[in-house]
Coordinates of N, CA and C in Angstrom, one line a residue:
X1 N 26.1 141.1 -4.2 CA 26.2 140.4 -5.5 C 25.4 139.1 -5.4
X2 N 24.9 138.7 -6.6 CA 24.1 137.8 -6.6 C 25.0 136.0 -6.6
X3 N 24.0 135.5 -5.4 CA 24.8 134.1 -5.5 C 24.6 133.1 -6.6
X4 N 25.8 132.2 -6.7 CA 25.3 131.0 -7.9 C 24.6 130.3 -7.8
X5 N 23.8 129.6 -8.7 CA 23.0 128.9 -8.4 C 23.4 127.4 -8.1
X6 N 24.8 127.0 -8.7 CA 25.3 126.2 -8.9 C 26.2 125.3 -8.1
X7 N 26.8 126.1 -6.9 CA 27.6 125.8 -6.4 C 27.2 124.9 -5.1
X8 N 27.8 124.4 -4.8 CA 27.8 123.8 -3.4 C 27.9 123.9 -2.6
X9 N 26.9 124.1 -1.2 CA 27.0 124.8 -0.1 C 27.1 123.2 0.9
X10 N 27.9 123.6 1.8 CA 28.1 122.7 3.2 C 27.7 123.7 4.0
X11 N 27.6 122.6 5.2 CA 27.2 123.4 6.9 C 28.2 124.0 7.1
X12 N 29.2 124.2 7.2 CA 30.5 125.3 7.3 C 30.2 127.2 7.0
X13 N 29.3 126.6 5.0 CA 29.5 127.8 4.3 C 28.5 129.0 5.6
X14 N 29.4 130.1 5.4 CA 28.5 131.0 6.5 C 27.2 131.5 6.0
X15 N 26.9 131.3 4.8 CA 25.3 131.4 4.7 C 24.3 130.1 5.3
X16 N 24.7 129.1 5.0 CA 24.3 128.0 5.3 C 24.2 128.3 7.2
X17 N 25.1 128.6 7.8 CA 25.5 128.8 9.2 C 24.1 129.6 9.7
X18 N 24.0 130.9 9.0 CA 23.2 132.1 9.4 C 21.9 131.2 9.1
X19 N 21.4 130.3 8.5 CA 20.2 130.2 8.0 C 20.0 129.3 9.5
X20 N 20.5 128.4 10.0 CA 20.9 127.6 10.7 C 20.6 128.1 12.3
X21 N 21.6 129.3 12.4 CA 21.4 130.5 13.5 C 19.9 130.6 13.9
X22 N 19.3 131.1 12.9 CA 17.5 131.7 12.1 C 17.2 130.6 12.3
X23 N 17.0 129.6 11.9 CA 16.4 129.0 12.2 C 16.3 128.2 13.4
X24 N 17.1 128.3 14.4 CA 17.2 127.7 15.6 C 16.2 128.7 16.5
X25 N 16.8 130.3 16.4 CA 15.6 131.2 17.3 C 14.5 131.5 17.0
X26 N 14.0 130.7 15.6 CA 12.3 130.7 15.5 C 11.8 129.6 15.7
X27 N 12.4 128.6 15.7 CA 11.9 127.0 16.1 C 12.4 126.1 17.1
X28 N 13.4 126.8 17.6 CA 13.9 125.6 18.6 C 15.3 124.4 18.1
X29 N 14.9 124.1 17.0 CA 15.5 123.2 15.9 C 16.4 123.6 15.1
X30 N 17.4 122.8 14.8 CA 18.6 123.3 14.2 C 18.1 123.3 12.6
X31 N 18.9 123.5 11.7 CA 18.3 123.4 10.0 C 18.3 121.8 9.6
X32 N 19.1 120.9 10.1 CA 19.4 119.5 10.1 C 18.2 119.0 10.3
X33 N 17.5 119.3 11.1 CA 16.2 119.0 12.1 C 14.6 119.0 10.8
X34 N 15.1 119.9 10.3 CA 13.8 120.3 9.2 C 13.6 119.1 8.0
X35 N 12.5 119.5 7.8 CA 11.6 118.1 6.9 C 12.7 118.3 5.6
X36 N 12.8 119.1 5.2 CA 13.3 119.6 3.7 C 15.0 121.0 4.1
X37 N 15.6 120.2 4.5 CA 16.9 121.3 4.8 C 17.5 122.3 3.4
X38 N 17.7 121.5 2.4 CA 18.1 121.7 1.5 C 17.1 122.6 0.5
X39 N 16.0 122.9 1.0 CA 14.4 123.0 0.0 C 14.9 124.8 0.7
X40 N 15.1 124.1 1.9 CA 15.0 126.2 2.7 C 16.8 126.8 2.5
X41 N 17.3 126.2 2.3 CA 18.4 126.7 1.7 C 18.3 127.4 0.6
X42 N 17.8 126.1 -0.3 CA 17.5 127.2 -1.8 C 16.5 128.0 -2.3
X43 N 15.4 128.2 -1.0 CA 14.6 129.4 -1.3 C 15.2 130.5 -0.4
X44 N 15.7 130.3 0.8 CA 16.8 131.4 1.2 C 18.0 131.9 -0.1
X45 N 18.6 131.4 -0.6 CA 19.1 131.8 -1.5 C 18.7 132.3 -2.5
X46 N 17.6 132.0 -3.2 CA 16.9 132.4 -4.2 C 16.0 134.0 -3.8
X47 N 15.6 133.7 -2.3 CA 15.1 135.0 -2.3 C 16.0 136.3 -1.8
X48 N 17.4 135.6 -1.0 CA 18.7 136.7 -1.5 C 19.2 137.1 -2.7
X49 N 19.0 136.3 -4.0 CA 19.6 136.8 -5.4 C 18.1 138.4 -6.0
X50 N 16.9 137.4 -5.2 CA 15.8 137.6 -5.7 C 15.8 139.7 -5.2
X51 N 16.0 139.6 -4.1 CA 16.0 140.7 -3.2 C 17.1 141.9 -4.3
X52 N 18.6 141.0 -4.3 CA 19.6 142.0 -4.7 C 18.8 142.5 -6.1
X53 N 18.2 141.6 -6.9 CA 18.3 142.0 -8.1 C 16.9 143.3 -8.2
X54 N 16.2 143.2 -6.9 CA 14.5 144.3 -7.0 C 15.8 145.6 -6.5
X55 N 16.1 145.4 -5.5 CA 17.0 146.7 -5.5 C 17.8 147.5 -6.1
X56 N 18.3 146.5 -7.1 CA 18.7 147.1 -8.4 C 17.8 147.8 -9.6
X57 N 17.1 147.8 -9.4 CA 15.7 148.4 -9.9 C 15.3 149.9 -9.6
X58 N 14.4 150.4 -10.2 CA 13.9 151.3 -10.0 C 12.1 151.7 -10.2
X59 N 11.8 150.1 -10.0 CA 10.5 150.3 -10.4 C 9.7 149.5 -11.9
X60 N 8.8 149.7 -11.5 CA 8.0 149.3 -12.8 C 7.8 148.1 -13.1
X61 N 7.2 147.2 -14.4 CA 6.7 146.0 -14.6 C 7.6 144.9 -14.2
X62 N 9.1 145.4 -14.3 CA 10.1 144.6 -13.8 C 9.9 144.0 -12.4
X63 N 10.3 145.1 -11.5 CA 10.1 145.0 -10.1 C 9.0 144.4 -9.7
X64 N 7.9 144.8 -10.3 CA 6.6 144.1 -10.0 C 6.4 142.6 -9.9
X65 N 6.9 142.0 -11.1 CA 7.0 140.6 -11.4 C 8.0 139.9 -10.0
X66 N 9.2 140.8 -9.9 CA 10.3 140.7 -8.9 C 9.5 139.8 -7.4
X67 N 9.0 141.2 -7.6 CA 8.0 141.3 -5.9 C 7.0 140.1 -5.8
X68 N 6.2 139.4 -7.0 CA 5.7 138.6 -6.9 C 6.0 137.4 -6.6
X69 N 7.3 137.6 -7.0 CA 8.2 136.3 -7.0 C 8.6 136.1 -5.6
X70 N 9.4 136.9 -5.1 CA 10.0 137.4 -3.8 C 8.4 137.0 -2.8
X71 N 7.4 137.0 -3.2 CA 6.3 137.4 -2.1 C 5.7 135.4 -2.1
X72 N 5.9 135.0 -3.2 CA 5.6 133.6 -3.2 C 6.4 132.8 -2.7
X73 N 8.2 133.0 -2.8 CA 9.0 132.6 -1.9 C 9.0 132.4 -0.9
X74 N 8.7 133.3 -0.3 CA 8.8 134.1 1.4 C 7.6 132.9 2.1
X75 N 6.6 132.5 1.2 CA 5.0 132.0 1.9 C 5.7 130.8 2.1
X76 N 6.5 130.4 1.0 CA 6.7 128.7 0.9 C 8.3 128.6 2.1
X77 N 8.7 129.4 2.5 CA 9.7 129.1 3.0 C 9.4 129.5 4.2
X78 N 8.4 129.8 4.4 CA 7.5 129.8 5.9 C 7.1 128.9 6.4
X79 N 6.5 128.6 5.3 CA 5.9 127.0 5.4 C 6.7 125.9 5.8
X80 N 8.2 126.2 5.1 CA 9.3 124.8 5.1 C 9.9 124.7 6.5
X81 N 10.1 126.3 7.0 CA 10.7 126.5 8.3 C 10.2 126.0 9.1
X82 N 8.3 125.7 9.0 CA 7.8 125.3 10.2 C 7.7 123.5 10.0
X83 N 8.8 123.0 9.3 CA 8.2 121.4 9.0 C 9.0 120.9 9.5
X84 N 9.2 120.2 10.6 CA 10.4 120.0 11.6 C 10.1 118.3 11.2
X85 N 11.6 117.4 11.0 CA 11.4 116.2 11.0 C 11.2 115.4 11.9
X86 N 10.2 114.9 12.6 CA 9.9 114.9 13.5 C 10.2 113.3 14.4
X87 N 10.4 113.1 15.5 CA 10.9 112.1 16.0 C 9.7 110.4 15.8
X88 N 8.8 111.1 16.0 CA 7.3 110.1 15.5 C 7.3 109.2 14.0
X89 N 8.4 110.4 13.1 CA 8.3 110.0 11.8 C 9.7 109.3 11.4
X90 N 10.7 109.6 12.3 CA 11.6 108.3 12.6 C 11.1 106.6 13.0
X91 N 10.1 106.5 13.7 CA 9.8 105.5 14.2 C 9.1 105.0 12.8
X92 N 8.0 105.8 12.3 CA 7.3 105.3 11.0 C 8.0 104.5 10.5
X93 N 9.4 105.3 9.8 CA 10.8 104.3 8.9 C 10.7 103.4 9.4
X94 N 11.4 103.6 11.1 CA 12.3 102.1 11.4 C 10.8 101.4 11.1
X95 N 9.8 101.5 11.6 CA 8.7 100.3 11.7 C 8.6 99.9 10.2
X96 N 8.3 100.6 8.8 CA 7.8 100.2 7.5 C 9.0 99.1 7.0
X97 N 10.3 99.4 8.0 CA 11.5 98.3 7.7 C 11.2 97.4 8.1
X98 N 11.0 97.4 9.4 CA 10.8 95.8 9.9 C 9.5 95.2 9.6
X99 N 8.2 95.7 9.3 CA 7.6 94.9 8.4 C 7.7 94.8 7.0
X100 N 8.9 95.3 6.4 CA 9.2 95.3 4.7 C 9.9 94.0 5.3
X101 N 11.1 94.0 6.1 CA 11.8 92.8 6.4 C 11.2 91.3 6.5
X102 N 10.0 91.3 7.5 CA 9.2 90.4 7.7 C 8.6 89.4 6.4
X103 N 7.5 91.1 5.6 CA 7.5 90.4 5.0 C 8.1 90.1 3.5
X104 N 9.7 90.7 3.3 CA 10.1 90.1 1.9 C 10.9 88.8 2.5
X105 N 10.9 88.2 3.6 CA 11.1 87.0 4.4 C 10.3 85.6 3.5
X106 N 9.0 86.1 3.7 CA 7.8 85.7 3.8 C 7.8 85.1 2.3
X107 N 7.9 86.5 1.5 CA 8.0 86.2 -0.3 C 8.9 85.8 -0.7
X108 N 10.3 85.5 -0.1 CA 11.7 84.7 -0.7 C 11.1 83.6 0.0
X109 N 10.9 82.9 0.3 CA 10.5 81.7 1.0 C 9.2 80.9 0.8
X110 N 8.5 81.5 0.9 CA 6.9 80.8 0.8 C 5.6 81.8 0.1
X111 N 6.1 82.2 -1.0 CA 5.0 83.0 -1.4 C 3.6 82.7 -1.6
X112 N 3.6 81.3 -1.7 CA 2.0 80.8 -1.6 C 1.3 81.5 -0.7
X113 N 2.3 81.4 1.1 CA 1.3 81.9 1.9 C 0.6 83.4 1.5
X114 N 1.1 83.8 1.0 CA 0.6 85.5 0.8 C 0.0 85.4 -0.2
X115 N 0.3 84.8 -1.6 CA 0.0 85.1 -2.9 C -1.5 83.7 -3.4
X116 N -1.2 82.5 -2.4 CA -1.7 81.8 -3.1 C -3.4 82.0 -3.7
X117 N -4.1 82.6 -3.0 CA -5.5 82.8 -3.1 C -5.6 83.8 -4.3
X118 N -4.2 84.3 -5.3 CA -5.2 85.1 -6.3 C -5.0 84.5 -7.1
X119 N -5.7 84.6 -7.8 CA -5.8 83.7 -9.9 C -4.7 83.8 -10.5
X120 N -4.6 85.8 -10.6 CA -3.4 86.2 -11.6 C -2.3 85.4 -10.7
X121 N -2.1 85.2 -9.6 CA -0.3 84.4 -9.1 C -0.1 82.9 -9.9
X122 N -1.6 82.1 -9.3 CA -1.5 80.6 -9.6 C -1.4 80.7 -11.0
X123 N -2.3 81.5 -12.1 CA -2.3 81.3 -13.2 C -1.0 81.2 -14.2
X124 N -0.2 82.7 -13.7 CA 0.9 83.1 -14.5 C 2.1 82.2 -14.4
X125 N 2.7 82.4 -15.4 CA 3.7 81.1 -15.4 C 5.1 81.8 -14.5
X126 N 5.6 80.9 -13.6 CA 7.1 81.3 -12.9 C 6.7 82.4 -11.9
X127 N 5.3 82.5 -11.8 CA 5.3 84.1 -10.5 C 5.8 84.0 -9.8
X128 N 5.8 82.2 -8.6 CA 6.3 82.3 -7.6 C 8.2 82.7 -7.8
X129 N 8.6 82.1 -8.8 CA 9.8 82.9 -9.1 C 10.1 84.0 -9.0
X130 N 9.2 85.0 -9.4 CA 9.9 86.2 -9.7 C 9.0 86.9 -8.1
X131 N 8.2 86.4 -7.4 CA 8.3 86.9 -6.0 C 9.0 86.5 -5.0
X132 N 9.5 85.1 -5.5 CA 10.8 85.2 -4.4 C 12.1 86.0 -5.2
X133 N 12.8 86.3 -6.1 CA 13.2 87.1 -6.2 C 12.6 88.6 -5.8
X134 N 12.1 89.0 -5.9 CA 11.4 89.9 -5.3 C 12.2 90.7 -3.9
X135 N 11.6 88.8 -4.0 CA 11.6 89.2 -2.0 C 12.8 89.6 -1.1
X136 N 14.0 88.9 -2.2 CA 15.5 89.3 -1.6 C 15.8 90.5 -2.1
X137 N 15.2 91.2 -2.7 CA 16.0 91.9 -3.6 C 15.4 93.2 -2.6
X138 N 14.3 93.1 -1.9 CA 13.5 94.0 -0.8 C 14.4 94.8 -0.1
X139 N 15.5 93.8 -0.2 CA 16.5 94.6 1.2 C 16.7 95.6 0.7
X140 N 17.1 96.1 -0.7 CA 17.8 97.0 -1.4 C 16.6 98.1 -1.8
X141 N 15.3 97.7 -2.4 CA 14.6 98.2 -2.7 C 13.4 99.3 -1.4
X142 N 13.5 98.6 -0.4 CA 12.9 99.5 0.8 C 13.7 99.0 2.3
X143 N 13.9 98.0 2.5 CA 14.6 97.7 4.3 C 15.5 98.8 4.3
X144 N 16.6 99.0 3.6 CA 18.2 99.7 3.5 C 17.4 100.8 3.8
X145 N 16.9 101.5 2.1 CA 16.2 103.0 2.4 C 15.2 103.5 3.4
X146 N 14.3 102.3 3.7 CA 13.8 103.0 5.2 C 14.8 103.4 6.2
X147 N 15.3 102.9 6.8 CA 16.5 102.6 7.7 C 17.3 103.9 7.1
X148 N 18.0 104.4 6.4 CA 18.7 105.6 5.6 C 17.3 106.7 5.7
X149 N 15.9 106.4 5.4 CA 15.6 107.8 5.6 C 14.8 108.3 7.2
X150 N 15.9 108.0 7.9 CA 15.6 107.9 9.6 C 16.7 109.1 9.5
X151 N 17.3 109.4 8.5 CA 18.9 110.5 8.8 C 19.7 110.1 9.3
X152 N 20.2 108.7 9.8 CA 21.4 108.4 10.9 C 22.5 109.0 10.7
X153 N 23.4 109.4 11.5 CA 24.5 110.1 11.5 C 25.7 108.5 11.6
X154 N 26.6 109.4 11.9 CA 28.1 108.6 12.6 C 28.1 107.3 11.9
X155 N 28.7 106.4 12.6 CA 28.9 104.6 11.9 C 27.6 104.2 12.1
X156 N 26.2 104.8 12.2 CA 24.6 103.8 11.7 C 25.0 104.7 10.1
X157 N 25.4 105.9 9.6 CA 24.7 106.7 8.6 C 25.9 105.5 7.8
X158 N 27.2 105.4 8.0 CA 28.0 104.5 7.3 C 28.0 103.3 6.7
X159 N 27.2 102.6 8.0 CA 27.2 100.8 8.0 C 25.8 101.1 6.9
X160 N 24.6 102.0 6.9 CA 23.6 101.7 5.8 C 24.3 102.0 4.2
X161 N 25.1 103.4 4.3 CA 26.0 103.6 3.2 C 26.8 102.5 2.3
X162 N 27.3 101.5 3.3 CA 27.9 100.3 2.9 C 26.6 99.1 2.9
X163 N 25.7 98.7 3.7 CA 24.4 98.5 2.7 C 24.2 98.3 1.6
X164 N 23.6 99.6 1.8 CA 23.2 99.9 0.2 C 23.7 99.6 -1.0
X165 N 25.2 99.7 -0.7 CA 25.7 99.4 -1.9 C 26.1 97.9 -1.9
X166 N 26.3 97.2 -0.5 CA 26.5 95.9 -0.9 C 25.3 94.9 -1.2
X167 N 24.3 95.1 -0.9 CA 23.1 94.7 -0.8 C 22.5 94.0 -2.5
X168 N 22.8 95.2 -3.5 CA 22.7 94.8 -4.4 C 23.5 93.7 -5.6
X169 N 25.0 94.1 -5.2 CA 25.9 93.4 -5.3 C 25.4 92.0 -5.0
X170 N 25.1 91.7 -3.9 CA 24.8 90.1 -3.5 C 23.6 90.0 -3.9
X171 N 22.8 90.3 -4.2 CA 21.4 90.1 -5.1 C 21.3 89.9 -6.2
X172 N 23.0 90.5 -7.0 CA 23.2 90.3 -8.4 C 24.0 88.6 -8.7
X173 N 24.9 88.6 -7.8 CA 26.2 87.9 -7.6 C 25.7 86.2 -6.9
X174 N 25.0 86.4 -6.0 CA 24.3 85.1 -5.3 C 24.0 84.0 -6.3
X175 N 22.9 84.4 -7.1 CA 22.2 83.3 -8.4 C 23.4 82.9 -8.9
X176 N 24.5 83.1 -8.8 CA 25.5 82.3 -10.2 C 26.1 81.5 -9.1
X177 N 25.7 81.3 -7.9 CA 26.1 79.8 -6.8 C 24.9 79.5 -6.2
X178 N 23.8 80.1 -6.0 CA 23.0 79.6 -5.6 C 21.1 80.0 -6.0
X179 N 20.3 79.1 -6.5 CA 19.2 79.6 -6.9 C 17.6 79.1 -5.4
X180 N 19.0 79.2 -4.4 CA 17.4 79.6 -3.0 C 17.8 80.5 -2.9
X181 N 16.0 81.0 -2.6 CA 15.9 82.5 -2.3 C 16.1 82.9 -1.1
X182 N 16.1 81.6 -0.2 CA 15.9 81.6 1.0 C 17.5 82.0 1.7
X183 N 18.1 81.4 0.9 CA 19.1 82.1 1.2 C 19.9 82.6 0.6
X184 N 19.9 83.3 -0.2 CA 19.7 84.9 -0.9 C 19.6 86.3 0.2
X185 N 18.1 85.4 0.6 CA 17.4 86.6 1.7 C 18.6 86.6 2.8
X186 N 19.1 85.8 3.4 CA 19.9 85.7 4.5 C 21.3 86.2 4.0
X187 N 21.7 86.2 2.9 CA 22.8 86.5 2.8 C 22.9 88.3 2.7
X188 N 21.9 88.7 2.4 CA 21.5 90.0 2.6 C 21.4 90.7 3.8
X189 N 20.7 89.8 4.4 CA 20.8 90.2 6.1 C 22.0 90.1 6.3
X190 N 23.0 88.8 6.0 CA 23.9 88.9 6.5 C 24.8 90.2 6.5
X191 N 24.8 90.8 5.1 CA 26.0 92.3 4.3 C 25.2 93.2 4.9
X192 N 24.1 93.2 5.6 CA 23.5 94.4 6.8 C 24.2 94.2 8.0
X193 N 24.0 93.4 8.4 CA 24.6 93.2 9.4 C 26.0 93.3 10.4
X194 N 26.4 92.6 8.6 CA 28.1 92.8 8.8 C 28.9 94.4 8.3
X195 N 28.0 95.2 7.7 CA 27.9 96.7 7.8 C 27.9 97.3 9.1
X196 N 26.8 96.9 9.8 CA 27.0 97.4 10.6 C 28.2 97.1 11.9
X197 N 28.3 96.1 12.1 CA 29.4 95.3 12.8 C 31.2 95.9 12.7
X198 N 30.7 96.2 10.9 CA 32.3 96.8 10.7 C 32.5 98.4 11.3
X199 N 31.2 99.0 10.4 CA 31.6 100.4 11.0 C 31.3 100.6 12.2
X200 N 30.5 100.2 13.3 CA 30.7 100.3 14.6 C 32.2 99.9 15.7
X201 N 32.4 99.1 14.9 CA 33.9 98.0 15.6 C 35.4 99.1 14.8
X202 N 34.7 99.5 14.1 CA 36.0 100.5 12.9 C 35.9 102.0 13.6
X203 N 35.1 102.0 14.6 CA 34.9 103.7 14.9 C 33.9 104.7 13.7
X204 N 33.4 106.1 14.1 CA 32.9 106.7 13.3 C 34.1 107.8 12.8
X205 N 33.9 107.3 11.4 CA 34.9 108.2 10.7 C 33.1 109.4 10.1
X206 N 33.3 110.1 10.9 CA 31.9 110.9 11.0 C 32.0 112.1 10.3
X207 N 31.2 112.0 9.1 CA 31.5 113.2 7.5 C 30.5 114.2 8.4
X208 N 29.9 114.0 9.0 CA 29.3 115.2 10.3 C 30.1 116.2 10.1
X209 N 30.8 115.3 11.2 CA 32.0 116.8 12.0 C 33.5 117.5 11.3
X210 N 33.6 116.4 10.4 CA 34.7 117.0 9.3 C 35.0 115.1 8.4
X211 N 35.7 116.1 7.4 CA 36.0 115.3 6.2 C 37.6 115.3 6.0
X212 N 38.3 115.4 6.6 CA 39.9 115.2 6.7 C 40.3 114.4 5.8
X213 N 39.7 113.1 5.4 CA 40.2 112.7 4.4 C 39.6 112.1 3.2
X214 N 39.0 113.3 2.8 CA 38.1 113.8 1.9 C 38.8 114.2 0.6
X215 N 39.8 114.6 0.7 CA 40.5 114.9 -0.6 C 42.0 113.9 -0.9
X216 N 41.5 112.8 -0.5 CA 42.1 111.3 -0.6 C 41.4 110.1 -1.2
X217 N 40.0 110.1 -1.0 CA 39.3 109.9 -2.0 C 39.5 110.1 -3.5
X218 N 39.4 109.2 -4.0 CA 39.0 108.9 -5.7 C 37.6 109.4 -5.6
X219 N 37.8 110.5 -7.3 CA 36.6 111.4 -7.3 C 35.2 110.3 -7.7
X220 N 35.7 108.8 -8.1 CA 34.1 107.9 -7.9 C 33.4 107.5 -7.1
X221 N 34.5 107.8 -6.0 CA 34.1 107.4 -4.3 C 33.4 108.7 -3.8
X222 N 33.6 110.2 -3.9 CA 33.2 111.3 -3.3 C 31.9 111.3 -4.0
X223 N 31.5 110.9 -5.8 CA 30.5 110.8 -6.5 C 29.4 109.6 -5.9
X224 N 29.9 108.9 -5.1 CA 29.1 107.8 -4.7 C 28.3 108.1 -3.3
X225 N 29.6 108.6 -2.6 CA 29.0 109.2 -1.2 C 28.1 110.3 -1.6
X226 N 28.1 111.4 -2.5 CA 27.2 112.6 -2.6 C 26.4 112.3 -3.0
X227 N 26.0 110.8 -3.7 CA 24.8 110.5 -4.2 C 23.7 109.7 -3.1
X228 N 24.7 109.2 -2.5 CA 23.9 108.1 -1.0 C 23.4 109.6 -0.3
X229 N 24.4 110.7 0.4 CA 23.9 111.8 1.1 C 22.3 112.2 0.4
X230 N 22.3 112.4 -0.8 CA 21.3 113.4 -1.3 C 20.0 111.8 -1.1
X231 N 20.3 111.0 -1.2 CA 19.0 109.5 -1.0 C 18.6 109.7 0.3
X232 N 19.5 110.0 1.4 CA 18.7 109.5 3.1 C 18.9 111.2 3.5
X233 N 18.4 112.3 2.7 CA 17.8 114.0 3.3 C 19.4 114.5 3.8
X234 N 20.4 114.2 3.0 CA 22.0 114.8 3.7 C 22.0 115.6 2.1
X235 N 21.1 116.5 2.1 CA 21.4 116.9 0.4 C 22.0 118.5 0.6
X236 N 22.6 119.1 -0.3 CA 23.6 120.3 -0.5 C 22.6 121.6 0.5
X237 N 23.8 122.0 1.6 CA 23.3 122.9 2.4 C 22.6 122.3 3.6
X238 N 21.9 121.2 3.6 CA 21.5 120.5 5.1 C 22.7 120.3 5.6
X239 N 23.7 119.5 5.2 CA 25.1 119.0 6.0 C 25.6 119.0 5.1
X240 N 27.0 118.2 5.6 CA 28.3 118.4 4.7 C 28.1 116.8 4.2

């Protein structure tokens, strides 16, 4: 029978498992491991509904179209299989953070040094304003998400999860006590910091390996976590 399109697959479900299997004895690599997990999930799936429904057939312009479809599939999910995320391309992230860090440092603080030599900065009125805002607000806008699209598992995948979301909170909340940006920017570092501090020192309550208390959650909390998973490559069918 043909599968939904709709439903939600975890690392558990046993198709998700078999693809997983497959893909470990042609690559070495688990499905976790791949550039796009979720991408080969749903052309595996698609070319399983794709398959049941040519067999159902008996030929002709139908089938034909079927086959074409089924035969474009098959190229691109060859392609996906072979796109392993690779350890080189972790380092990229962490590095595009720590110079996003440096320099939105640089623009909450002293944007002259960067900005002062163009026309459009000196000319416009309040620029330097709105690049030191900018520059705090960086945390949220690329430091957090680089750092998140590295994959971290356990209390690193947690402490950015809490991040992310506190990051902007204090970026919104700061200006109504304080209008430096300078320390804005620090206060941001600080709710990274102290993210990570908490969930390291709290243990990993690690949605990895099970979710035990997963159906204790408020369904705006499970909507918030499935939305952070699907931002740093944890999307339906890569993991749980």
């Amino acid at each position: 029978a043909p599968m939904s399109g709709e439903g939600e697959m975890t690392s558990d479900d046993p198709f998700v498992r078999s693809i997983d299997e497959s893909v470990r004895r042609d690559t070495g690599v688990g499905l976790d491991e791949l550039l796009n997990p979720a991408k080969v999930v749903n052309l595996e799936r698609d070319l399983y509904n794709l398959r049941a429904e040519l067999a159902a057939l008996t030929g002709g312009p139908d089938a034909d179209a079927i086959q074409s479809k089924i035969d474009k599939k098959e190229r691109d999910l060859a392609l996906e299989r072979r796109s392993v995320f690779r350890g080189w391309l972790k380092s990229v992230f962490l590095g595009q953070a720590v110079i996003s860090a440096a320099l939105s440092y640089v623009m909450a603080t002293n944007p002259d040094s960067l900005f002062g030599g163009f026309a459009l900065y000196r000319d416009t009125a309040n620029m330097d304003t709105s690049v030191k805002v900018l520059g705090f607000w960086w945390w949220w806008l690329f430091i957090v998400p680089s750092l998140r699209s590295r994959r971290p598992t356990g209390a690193e995948k947690r402490a950015l999860d809490i991040a992310f979301l506190g990051t902007p909170l204090i970026s919104l909340l700061s200006p109504v006590v304080t209008k430096d940006t300078g320390a804005i920017w620090f206060a941001n570092l600080a709710v990274v910091a102290g993210a990570y501090g908490f969930a390291f020192l709290a243990g990993e309550e690690d949605g990895d390996e099970g979710d035990g208390d997963e159906s204790k959650r408020p369904g705006w909390l499970k909507f918030v976590y499935k939305s952070l998973d699907f931002g740093s490559g944890r999307e339906r069918g890569a993991r749980r």
